[in-house]
PDB file of C-alpha atoms in Angstrom:
ATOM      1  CA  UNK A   1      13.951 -19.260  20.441  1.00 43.00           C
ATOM      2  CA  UNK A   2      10.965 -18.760  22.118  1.00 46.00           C
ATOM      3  CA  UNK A   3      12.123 -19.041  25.491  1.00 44.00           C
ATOM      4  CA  UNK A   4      15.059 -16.942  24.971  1.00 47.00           C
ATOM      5  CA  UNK A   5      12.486 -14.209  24.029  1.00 45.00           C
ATOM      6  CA  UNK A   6      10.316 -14.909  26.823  1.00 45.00           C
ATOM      7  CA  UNK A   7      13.416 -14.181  29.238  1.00 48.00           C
ATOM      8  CA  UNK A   8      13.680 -10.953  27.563  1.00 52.00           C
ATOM      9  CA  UNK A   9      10.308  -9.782  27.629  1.00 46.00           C
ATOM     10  CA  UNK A  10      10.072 -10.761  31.603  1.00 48.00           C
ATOM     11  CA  UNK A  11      13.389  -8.658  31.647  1.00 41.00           C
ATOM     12  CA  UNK A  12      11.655  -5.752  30.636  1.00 54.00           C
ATOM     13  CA  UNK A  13       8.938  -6.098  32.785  1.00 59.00           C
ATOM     14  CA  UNK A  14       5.785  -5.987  30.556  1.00 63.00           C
ATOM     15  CA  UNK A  15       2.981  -8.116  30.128  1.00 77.00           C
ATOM     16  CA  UNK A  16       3.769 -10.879  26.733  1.00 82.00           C
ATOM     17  CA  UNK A  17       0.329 -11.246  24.344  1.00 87.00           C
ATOM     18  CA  UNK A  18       1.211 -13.958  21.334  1.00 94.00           C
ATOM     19  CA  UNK A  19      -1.099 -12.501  18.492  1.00 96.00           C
ATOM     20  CA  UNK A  20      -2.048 -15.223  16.358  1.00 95.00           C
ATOM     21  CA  UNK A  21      -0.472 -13.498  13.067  1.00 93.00           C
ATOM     22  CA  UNK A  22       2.507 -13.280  10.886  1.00 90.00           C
ATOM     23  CA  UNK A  23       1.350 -10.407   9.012  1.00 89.00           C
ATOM     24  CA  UNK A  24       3.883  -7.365   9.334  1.00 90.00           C
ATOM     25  CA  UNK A  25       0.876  -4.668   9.036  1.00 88.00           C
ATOM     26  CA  UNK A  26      -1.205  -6.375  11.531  1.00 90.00           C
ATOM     27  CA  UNK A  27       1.569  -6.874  14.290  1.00 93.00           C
ATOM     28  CA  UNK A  28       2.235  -2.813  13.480  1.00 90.00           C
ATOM     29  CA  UNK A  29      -1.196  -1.571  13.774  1.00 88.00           C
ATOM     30  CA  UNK A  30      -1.518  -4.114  17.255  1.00 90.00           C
ATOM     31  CA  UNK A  31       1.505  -2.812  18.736  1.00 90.00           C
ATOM     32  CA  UNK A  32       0.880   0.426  18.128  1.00 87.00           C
ATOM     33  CA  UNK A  33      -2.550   0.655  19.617  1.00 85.00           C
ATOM     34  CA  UNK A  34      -1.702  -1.732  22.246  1.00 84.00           C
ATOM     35  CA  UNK A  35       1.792   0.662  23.529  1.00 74.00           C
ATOM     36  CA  UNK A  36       4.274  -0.369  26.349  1.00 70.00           C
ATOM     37  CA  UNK A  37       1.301  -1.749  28.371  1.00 77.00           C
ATOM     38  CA  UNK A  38       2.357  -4.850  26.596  1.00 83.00           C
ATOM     39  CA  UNK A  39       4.816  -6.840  24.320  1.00 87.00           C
ATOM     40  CA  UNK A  40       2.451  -8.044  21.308  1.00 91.00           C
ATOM     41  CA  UNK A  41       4.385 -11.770  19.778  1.00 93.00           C
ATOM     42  CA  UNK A  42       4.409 -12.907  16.834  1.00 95.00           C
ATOM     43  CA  UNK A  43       3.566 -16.540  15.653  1.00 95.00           C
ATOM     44  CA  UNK A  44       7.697 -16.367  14.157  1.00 94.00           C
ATOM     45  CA  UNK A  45       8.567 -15.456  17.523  1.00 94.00           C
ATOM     46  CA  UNK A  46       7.157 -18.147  19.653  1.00 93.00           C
ATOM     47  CA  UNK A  47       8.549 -21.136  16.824  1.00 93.00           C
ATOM     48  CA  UNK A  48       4.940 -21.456  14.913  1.00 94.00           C
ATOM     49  CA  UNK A  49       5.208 -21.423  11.014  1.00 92.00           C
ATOM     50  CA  UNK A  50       2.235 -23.409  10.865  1.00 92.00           C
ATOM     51  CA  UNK A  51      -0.344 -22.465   8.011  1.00 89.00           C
ATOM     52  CA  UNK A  52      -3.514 -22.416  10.172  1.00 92.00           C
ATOM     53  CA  UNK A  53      -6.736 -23.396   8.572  1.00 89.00           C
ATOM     54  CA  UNK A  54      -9.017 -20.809   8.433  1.00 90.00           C
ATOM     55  CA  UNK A  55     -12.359 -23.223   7.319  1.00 93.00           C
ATOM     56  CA  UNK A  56     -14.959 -21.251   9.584  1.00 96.00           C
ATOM     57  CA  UNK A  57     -17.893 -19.193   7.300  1.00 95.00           C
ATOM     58  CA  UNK A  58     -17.627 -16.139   9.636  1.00 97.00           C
ATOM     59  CA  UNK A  59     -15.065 -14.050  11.216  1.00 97.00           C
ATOM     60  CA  UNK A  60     -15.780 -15.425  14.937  1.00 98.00           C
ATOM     61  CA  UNK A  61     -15.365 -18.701  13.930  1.00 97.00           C
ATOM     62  CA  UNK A  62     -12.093 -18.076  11.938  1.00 97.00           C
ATOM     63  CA  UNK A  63     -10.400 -16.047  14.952  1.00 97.00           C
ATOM     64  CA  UNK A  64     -11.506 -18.619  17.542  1.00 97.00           C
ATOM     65  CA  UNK A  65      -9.535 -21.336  15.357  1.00 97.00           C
ATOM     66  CA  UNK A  66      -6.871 -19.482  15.191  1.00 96.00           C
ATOM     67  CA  UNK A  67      -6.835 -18.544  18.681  1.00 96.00           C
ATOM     68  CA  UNK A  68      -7.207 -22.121  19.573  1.00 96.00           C
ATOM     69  CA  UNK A  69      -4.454 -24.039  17.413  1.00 96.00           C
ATOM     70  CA  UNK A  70      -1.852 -21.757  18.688  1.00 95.00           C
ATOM     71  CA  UNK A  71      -3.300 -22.816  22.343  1.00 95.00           C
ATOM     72  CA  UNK A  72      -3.402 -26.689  21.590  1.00 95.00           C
ATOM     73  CA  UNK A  73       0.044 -26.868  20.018  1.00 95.00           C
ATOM     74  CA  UNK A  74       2.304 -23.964  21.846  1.00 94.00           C
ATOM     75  CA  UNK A  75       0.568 -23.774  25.356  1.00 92.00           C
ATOM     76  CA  UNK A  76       0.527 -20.549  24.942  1.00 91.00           C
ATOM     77  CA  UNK A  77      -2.765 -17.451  25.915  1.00 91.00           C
ATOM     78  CA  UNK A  78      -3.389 -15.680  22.923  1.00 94.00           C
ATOM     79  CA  UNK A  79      -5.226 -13.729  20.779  1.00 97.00           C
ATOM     80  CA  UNK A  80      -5.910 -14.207  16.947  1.00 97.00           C
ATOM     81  CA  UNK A  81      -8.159 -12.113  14.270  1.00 96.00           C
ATOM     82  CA  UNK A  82      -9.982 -12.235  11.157  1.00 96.00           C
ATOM     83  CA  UNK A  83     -10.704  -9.537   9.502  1.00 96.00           C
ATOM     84  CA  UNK A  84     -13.640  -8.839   6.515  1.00 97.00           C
ATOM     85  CA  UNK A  85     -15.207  -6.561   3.705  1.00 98.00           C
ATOM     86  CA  UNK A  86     -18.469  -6.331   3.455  1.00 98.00           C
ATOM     87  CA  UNK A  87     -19.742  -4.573   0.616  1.00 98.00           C
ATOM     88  CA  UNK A  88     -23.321  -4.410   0.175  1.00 98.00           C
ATOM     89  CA  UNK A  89     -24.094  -4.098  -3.729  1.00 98.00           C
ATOM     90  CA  UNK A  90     -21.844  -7.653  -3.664  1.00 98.00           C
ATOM     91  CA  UNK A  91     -24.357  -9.062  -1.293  1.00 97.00           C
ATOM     92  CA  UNK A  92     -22.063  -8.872   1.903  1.00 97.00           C
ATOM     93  CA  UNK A  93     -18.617 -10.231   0.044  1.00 97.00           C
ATOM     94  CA  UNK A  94     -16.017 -10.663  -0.161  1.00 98.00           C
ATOM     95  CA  UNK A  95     -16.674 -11.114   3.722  1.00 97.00           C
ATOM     96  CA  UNK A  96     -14.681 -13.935   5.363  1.00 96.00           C
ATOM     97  CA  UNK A  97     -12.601 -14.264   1.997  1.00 96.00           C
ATOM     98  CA  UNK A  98     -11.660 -11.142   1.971  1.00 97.00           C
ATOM     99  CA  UNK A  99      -7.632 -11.506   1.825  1.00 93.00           C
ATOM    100  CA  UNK A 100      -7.926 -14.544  -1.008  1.00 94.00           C
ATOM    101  CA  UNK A 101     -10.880 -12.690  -2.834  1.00 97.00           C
ATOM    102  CA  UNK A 102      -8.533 -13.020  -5.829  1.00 96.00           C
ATOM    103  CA  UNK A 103      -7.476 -15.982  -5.368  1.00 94.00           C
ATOM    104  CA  UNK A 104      -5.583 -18.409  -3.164  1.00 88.00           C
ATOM    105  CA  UNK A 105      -2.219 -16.749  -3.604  1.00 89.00           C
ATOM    106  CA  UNK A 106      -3.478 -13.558  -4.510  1.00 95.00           C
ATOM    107  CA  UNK A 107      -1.750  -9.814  -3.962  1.00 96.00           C
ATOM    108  CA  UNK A 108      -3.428  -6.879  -2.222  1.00 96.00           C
ATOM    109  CA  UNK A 109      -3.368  -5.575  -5.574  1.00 96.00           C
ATOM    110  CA  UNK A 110      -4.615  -8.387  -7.204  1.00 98.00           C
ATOM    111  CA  UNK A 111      -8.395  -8.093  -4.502  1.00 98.00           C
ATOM    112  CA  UNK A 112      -8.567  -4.385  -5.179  1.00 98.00           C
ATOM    113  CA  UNK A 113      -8.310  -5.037  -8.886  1.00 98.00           C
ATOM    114  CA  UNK A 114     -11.077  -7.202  -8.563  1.00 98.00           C
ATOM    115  CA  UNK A 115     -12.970  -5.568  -5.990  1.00 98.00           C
ATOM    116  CA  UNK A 116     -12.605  -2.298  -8.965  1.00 98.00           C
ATOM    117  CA  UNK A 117     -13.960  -4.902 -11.429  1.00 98.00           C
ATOM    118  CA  UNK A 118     -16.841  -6.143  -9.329  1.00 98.00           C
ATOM    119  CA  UNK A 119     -18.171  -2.719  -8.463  1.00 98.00           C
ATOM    120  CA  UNK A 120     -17.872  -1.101 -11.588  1.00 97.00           C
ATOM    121  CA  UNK A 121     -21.260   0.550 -12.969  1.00 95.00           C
ATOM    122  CA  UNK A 122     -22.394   0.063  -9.556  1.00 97.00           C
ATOM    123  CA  UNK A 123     -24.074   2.922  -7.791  1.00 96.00           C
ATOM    124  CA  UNK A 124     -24.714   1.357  -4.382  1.00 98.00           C
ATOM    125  CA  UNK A 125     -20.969   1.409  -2.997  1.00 98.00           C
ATOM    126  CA  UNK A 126     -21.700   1.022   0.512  1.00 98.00           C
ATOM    127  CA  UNK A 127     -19.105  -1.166   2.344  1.00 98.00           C
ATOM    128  CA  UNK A 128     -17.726  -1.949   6.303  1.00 98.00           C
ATOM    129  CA  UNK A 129     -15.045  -3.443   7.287  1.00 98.00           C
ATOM    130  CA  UNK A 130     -15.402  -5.485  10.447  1.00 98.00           C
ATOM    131  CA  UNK A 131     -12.739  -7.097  12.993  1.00 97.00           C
ATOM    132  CA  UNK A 132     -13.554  -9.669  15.048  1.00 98.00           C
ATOM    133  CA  UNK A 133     -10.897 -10.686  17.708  1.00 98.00           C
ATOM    134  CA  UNK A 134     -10.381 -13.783  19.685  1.00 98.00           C
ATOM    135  CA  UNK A 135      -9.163 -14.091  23.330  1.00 97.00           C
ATOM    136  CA  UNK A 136      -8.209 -17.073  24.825  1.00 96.00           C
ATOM    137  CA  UNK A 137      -6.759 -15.821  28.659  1.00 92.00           C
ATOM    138  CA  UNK A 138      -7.087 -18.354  31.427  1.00 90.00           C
ATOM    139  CA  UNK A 139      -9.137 -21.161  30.509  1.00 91.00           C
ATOM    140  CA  UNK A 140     -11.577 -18.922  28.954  1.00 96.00           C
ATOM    141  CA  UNK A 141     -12.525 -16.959  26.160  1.00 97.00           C
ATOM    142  CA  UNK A 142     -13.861 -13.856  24.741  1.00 98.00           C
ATOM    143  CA  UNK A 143     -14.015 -11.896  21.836  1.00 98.00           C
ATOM    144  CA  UNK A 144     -14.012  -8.289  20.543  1.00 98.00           C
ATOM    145  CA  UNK A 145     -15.607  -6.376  17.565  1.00 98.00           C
ATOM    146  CA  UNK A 146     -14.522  -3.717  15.425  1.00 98.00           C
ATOM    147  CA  UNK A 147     -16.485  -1.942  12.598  1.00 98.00           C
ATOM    148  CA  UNK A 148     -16.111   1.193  10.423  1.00 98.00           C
ATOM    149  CA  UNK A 149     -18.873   2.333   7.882  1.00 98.00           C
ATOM    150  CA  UNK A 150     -17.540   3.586   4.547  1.00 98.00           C
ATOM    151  CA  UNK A 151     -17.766   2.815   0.770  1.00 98.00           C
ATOM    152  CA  UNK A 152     -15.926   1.671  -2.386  1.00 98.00           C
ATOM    153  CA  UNK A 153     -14.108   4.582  -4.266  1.00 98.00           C
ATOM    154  CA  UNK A 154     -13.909   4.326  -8.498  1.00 97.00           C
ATOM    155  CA  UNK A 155     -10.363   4.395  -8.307  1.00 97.00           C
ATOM    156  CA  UNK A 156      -7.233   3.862  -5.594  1.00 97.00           C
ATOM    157  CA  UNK A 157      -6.551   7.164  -3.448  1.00 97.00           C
ATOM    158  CA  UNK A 158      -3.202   7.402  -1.363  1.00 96.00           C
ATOM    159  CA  UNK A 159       0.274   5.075  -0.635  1.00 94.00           C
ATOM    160  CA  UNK A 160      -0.010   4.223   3.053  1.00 93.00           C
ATOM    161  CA  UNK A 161      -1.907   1.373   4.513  1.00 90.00           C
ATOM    162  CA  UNK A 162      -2.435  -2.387   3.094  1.00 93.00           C
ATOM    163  CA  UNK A 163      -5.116  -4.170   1.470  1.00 95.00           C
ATOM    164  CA  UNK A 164      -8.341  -2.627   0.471  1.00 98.00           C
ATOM    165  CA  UNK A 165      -7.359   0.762   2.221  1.00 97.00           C
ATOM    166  CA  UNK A 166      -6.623   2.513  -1.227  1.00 98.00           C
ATOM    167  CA  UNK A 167     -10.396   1.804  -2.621  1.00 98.00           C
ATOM    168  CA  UNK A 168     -12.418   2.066   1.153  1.00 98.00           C
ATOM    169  CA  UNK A 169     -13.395   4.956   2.050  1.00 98.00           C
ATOM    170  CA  UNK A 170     -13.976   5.674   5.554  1.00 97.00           C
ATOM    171  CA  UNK A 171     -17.122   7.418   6.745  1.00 96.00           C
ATOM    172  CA  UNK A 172     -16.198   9.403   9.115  1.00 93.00           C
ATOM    173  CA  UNK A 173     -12.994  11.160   7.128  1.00 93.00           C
ATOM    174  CA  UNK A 174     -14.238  11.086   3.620  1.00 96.00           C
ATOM    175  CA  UNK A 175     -10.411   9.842   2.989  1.00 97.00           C
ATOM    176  CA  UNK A 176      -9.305   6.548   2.477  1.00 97.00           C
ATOM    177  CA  UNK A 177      -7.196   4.232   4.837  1.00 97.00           C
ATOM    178  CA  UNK A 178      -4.377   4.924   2.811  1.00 97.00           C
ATOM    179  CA  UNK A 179      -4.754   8.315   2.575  1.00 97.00           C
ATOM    180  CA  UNK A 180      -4.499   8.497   6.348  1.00 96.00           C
ATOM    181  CA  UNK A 181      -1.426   8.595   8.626  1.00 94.00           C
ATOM    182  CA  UNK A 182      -0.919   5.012  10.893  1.00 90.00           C
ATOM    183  CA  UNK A 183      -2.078   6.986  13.922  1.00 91.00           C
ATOM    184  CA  UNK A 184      -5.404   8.629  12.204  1.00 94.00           C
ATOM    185  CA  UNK A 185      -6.336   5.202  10.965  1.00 94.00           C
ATOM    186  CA  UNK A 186      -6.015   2.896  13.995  1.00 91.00           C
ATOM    187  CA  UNK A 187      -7.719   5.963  15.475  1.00 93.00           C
ATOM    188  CA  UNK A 188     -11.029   4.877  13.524  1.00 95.00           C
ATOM    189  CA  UNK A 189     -10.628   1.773  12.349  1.00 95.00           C
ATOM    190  CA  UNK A 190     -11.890  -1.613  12.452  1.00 96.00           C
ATOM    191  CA  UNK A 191      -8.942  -3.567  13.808  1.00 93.00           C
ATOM    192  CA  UNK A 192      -8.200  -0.226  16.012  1.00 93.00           C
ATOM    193  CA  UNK A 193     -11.685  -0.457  17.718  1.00 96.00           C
ATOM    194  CA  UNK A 194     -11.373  -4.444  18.159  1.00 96.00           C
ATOM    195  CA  UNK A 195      -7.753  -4.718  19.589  1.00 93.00           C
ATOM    196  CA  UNK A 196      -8.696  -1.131  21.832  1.00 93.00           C
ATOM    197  CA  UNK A 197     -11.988  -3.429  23.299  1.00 96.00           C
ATOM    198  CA  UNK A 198      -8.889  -5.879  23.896  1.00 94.00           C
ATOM    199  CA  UNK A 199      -6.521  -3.586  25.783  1.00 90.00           C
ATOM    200  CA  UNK A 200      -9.688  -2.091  27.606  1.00 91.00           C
ATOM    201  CA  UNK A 201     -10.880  -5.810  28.867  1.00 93.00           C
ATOM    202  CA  UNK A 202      -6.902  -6.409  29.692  1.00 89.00           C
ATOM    203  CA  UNK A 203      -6.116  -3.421  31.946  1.00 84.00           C
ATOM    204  CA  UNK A 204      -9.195  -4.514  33.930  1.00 79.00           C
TER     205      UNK A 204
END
């Protein structure tokens, strides 16, 4: 399958960038940002159903691993990211367990139900979310940070988005990530800043 798509892709002329990720928000929000400069892959789409070990204690460490099991196994340049919350009244967590923060097979409902638990009574609701991306182009590689400043609402505000966007409250907008239209959060956000420092260092 993969080569098939491969053929394709050449076909069409643009530039093929497997992201390291199966998850249907993250490919949109990638694509998106990333345009027609390039064709963003999907782990599905180049054969790997793997469940990749993410064992590192920070967010560098987990994208790097990721980045660097699809390399090993598939042959193929990539990029992979990991993504946190960082909330300060909870001493920097959930952080690098941010998407199992309720547990190993946890919903996105099931985190911010937690996450509501956690903070409640709490008057310090300072948060950030932070992206870190990892690069592997050429024998070498580099990686990219994202952040956005924000804080923990009482209560879930909008439909859109995935994850914590209902309870985080960005910043800069007063609104939460799921309050805000695809194109007004990738505008500001954390994966939006991290995979734009990628297209920036990849049009060079």
């Amino acid at each position: 399958m993969k080569f098939r798509y491969y053929r394709d892709m050449e076909k069409k002329g643009l530039k093929k960038l497997v992201f390291a990720s199966n998850n249907k928000h993250k490919l949109a929000e990638a694509r998106a940002i990333l345009g027609d400069k390039f064709e963003v892959v999907s782990l599905e789409e180049i054969g790997c159903h793997d469940e990749i070990p993410e064992t590192a204690e920070t967010l560098e460490g987990n994208a790097l691993i990721k980045a660097r099991w699809v390399k090993d196994k598939y042959g193929f340049d990539c990029f992979a990211d990991d993504t946190g919350l960082m909330v300060e009244a909870l001493d920097g967590a959930p952080g690098v367990y941010s998407a199992r923060y309720a547990g190993e097979h946890c919903t996105f409902a099931d985190n911010v139900n937690k996450m509501l638990r956690e903070m409640s009574g709490k008057e310090n609701r300072k948060a950030y979310f932070a992206t870190v991306i990892a690069l592997i182009l050429n024998g070498q590689t580099y990686t990219f940070e994202g952040k956005v400043d924000g804080y923990i609402a009482t209560e879930p505000h909008g439909e859109g988005g995935f994850g914590y966007d209902p309870i985080f409250i960005a910043e800069e907008s007063g609104r939460s990530f799921a309050e805000m239209s695809s194109e007004e959060k990738n505008a500001i956000s954390h994966r939006g800043r991290a995979v734009r420092k990628l297209a920036d260092f990849l049009s060079k």
